[in-house]
Short mmCIF file of C-alpha atoms in Angstrom, two decimals:
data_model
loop_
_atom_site.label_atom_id
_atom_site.label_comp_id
_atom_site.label_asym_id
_atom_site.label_seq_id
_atom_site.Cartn_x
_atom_site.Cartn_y
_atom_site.Cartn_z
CA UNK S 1 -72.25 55.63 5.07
CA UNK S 2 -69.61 53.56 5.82
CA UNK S 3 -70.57 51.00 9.04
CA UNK S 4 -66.81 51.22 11.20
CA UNK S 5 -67.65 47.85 13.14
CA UNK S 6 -64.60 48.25 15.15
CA UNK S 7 -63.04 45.78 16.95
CA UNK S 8 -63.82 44.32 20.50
CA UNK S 9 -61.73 43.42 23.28
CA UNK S 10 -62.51 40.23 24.32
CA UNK S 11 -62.40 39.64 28.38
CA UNK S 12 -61.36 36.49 30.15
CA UNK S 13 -64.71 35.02 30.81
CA UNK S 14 -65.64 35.81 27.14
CA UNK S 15 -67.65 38.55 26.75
CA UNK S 16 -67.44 41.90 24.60
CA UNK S 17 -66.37 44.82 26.75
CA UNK S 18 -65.30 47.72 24.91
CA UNK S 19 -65.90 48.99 21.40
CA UNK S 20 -62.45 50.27 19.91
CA UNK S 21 -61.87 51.98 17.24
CA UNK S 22 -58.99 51.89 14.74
CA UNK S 23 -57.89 54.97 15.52
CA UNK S 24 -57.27 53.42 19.13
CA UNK S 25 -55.02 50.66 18.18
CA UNK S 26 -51.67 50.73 19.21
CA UNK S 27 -49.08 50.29 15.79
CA UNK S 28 -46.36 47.47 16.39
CA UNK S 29 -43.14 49.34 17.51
CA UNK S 30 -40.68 48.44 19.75
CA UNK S 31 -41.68 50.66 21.91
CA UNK S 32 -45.16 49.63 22.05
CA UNK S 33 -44.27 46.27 22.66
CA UNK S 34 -42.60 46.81 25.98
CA UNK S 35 -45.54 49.52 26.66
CA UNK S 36 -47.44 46.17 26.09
CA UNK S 37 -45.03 43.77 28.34
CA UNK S 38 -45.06 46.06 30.95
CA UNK S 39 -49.00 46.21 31.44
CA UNK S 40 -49.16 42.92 31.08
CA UNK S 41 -46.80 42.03 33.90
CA UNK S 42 -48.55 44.67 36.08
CA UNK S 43 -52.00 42.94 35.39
CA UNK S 44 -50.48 39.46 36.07
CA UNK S 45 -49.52 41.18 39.25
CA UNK S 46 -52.86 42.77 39.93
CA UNK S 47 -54.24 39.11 39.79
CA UNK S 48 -52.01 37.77 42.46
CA UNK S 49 -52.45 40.25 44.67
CA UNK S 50 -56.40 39.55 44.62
CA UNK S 51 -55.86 35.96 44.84
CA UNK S 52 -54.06 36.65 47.67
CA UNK S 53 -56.78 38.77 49.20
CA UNK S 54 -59.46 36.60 48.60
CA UNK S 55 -59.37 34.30 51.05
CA UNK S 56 -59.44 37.06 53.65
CA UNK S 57 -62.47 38.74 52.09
CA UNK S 58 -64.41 35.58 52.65
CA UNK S 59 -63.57 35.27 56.09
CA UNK S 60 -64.39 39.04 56.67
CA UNK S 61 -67.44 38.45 54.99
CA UNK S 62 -68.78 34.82 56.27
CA UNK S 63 -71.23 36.78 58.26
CA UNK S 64 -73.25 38.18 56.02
CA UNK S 65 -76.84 36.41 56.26
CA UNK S 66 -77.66 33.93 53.27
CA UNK S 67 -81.00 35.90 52.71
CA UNK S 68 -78.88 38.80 51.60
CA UNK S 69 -76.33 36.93 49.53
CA UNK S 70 -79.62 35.36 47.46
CA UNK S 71 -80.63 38.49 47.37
CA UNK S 72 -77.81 40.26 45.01
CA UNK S 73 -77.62 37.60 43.23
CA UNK S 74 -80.99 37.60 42.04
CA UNK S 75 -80.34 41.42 41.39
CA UNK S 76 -77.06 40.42 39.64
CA UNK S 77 -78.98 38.34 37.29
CA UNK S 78 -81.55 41.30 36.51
CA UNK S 79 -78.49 43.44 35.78
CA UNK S 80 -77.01 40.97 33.21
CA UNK S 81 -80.65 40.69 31.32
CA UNK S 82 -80.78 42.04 28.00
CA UNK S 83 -84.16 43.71 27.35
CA UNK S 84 -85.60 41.68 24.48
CA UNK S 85 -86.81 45.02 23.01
CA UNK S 86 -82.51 45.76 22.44
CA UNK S 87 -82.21 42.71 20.87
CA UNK S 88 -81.54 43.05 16.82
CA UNK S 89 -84.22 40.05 15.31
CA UNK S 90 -82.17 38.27 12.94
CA UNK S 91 -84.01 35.56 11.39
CA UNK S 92 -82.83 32.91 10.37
CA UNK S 93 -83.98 31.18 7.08
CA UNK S 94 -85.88 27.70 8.27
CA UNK S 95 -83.34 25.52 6.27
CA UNK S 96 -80.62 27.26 8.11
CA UNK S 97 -81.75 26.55 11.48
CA UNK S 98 -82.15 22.92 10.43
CA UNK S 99 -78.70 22.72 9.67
CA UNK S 100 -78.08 24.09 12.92
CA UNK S 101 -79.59 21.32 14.54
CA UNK S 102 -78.26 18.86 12.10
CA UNK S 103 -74.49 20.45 13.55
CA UNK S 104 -75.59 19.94 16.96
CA UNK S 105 -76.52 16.26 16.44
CA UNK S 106 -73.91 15.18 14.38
CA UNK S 107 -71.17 16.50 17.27
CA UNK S 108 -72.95 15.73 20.61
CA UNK S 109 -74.83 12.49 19.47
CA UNK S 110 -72.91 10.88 16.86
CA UNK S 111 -69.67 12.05 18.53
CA UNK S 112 -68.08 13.61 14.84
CA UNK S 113 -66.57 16.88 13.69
CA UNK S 114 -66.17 18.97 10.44
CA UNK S 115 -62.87 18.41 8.85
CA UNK S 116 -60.52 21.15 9.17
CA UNK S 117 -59.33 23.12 7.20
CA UNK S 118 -62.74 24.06 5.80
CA UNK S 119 -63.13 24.88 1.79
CA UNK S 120 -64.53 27.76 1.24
CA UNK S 121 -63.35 29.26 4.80
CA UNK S 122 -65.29 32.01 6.62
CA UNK S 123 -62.91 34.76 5.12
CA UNK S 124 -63.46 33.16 1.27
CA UNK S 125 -67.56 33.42 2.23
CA UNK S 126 -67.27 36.99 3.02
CA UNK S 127 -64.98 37.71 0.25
CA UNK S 128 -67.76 36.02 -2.03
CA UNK S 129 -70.47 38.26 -0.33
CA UNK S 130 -68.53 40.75 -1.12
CA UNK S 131 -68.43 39.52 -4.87
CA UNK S 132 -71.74 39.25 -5.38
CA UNK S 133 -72.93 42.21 -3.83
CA UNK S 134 -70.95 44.13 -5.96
CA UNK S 135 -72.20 42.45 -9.19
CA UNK S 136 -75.90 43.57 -7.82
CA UNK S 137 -75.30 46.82 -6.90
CA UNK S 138 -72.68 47.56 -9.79
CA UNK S 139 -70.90 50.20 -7.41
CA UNK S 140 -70.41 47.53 -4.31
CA UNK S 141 -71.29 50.22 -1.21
CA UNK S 142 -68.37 50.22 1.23
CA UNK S 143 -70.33 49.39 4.11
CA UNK S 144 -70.90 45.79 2.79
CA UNK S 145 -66.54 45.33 3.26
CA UNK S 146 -66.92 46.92 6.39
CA UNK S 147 -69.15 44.53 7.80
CA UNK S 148 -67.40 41.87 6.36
CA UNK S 149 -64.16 43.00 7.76
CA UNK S 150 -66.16 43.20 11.12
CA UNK S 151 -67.81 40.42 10.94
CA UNK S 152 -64.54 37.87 10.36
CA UNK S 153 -63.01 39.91 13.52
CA UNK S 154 -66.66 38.70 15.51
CA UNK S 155 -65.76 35.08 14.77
CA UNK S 156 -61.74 35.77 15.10
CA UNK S 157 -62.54 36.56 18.64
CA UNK S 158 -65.84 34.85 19.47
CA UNK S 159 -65.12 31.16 17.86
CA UNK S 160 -63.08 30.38 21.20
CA UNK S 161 -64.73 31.73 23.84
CA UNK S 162 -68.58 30.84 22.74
CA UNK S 163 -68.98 29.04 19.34
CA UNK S 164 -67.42 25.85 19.89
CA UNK S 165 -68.56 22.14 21.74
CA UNK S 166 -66.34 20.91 24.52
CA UNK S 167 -65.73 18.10 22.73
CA UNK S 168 -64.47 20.63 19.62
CA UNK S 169 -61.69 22.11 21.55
CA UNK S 170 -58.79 19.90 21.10
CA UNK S 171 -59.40 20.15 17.71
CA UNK S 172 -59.42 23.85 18.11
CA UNK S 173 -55.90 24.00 19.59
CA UNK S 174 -54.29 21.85 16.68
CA UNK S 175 -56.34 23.73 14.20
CA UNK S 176 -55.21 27.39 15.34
CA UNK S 177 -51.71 27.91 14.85
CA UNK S 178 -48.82 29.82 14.25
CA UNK S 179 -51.13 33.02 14.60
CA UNK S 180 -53.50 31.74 11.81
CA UNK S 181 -56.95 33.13 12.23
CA UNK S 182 -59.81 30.98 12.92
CA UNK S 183 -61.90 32.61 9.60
CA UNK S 184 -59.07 31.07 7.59
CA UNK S 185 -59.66 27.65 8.81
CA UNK S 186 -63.29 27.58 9.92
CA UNK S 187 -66.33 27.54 7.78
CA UNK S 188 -70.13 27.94 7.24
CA UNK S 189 -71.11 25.64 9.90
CA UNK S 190 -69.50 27.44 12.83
CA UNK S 191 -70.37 30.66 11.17
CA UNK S 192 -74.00 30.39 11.06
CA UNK S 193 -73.60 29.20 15.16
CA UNK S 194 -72.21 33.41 15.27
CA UNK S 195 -75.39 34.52 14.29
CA UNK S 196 -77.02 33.18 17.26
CA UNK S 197 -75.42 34.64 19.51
CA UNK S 198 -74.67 38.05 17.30
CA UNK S 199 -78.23 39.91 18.64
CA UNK S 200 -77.38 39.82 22.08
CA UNK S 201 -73.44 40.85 20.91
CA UNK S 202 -74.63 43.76 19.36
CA UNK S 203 -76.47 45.24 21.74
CA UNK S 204 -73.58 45.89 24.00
CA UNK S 205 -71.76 47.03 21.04
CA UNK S 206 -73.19 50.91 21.69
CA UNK S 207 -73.92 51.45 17.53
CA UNK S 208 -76.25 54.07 16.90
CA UNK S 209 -79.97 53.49 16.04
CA UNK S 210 -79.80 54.36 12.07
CA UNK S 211 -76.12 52.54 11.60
CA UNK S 212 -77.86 49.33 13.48
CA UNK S 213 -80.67 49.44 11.49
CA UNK S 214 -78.36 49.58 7.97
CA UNK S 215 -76.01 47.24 9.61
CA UNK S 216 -79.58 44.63 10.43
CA UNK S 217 -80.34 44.96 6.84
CA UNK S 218 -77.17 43.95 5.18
CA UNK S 219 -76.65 40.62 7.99
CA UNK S 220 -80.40 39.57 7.31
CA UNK S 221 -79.49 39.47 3.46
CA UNK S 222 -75.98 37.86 4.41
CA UNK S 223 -78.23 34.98 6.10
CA UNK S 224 -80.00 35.02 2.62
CA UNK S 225 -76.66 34.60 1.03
CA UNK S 226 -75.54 31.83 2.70
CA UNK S 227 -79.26 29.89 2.48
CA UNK S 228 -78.95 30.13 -1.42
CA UNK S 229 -75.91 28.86 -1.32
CA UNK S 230 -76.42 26.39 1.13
CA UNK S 231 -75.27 23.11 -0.64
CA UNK S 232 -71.99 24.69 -1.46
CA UNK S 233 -70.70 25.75 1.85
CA UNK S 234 -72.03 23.74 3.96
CA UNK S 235 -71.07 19.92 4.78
CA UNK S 236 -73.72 17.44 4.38
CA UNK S 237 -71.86 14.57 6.44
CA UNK S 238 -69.14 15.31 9.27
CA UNK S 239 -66.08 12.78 9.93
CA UNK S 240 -65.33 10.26 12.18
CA UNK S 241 -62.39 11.49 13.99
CA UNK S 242 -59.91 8.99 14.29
CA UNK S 243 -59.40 6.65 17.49
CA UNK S 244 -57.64 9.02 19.89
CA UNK S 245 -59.38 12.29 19.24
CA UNK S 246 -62.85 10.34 19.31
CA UNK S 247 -62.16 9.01 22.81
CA UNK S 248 -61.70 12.42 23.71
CA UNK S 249 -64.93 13.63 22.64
CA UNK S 250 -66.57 10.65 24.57
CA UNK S 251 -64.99 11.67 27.76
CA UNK S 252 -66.11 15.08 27.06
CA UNK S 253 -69.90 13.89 26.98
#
């Protein structure tokens, strides 16, 4: 059974509204590329007509009693809870979460950052999943490109809204560009940081029970994967950025 991961637009605020398939995907014509212009420009509008409004919604509402306004937010909250029993357990090998805190320490305490580009990158990691699951199996299954496909388009989308440091984003915006994908410059390190966040991700991703449990199965032995081959994608040391860009990150912190 072959796992169609999809792809997910990402909102503003950076979270994963709506699974869509490739069947949904508009081809690059000309005229799709106007049909895109023009809802663009009436969304930009949309927004400035609200921004206008806003102002006079708050004035409308200023007399609505503080009790109430604690109120929905506390059952705002509720709403935005993820039942733990959704949640898909991915657990992480013990040497991998150590390098996760090693990551965190070496870019908010000792004020340093992996050298970009990053050899192998995310996209050469899956390719070599892909490699090695093949040699295992003999007839690779073609789930395990699927989810490899899926998985780069997770990081393509969720490196800039949740997986980096404040004090990583400059980098981030000479790192990305000309349209080059952040799997093809990115490695292990911000990788692993996906699978953290990748339970709660899923669950709004609407797979069915039996594809979530196949697709569970083949991340957990991705995890396994990238432990055994720990020393060889991941840095040991990260660099000292040079004078300008490390000023940066101390006005970050």
């Amino acid at each position: 059974m072959v796992l169609k991961l999809g792809i997910y637009v990402l909102r503003e605020l950076g979270s994963w509204d709506e699974w869509v398939g490739t069947d949904r995907l508009l081809k690059h014509t000309e005229e799709n590329v106007q049909k895109q212009k023009a809802l663009k420009e009436r969304l930009e509008m949309e927004m400035k007509t609200k921004a206008v409004q806003a102002p006079q919604m708050k004035l409308r509402n200023s007399g609505v009693s503080r009790g109430r306004k604690r109120k929905n937010d506390n059952l705002n909250k509720e709403k935005d809870l993820v039942p733990l029993e959704k949640l898909v357990n991915l657990q992480i090998p013990p040497t991998l979460k150590k390098q996760l805190v090693d990551d965190c320490e070496f870019i908010t305490h000792q004020s340093k950052l992996v050298k970009l580009p990053r050899a192998p990158n995310v996209q050469d990691i899956c390719k070599k999943y892909c490699e090695y699951r093949s040699k295992k199996d003999v007839m690779m299954p073609e789930s395990t490109a699927e989810i490899m496909k899926g998985l780069r388009c997770y990081f393509d989308k969720a490196l800039p809204a949740m997986l980096l440091y404040k004090s990583e984003r400059q980098q981030y915006t000479y790192a990305i560009r000309d349209d080059v994908s952040p799997s093809m410059v990115y490695g292990a390190e911000h990788l692993l940081r996906l699978f953290v966040k990748l339970p709660e991700l899923l669950v709004h991703a609407n797979i069915e029970e039996e594809t979530l449990t196949e697709l569970h199965q083949k991340l957990v032995d991705f995890l396994r994967f990238l432990q055994k081959n720990q020393s060889a994608f991941f840095l040991s040391t990260y660099h000292v950025p040079e004078d300008s860009e490390a000023n940066t990150i101390k006005q970050d912190h």
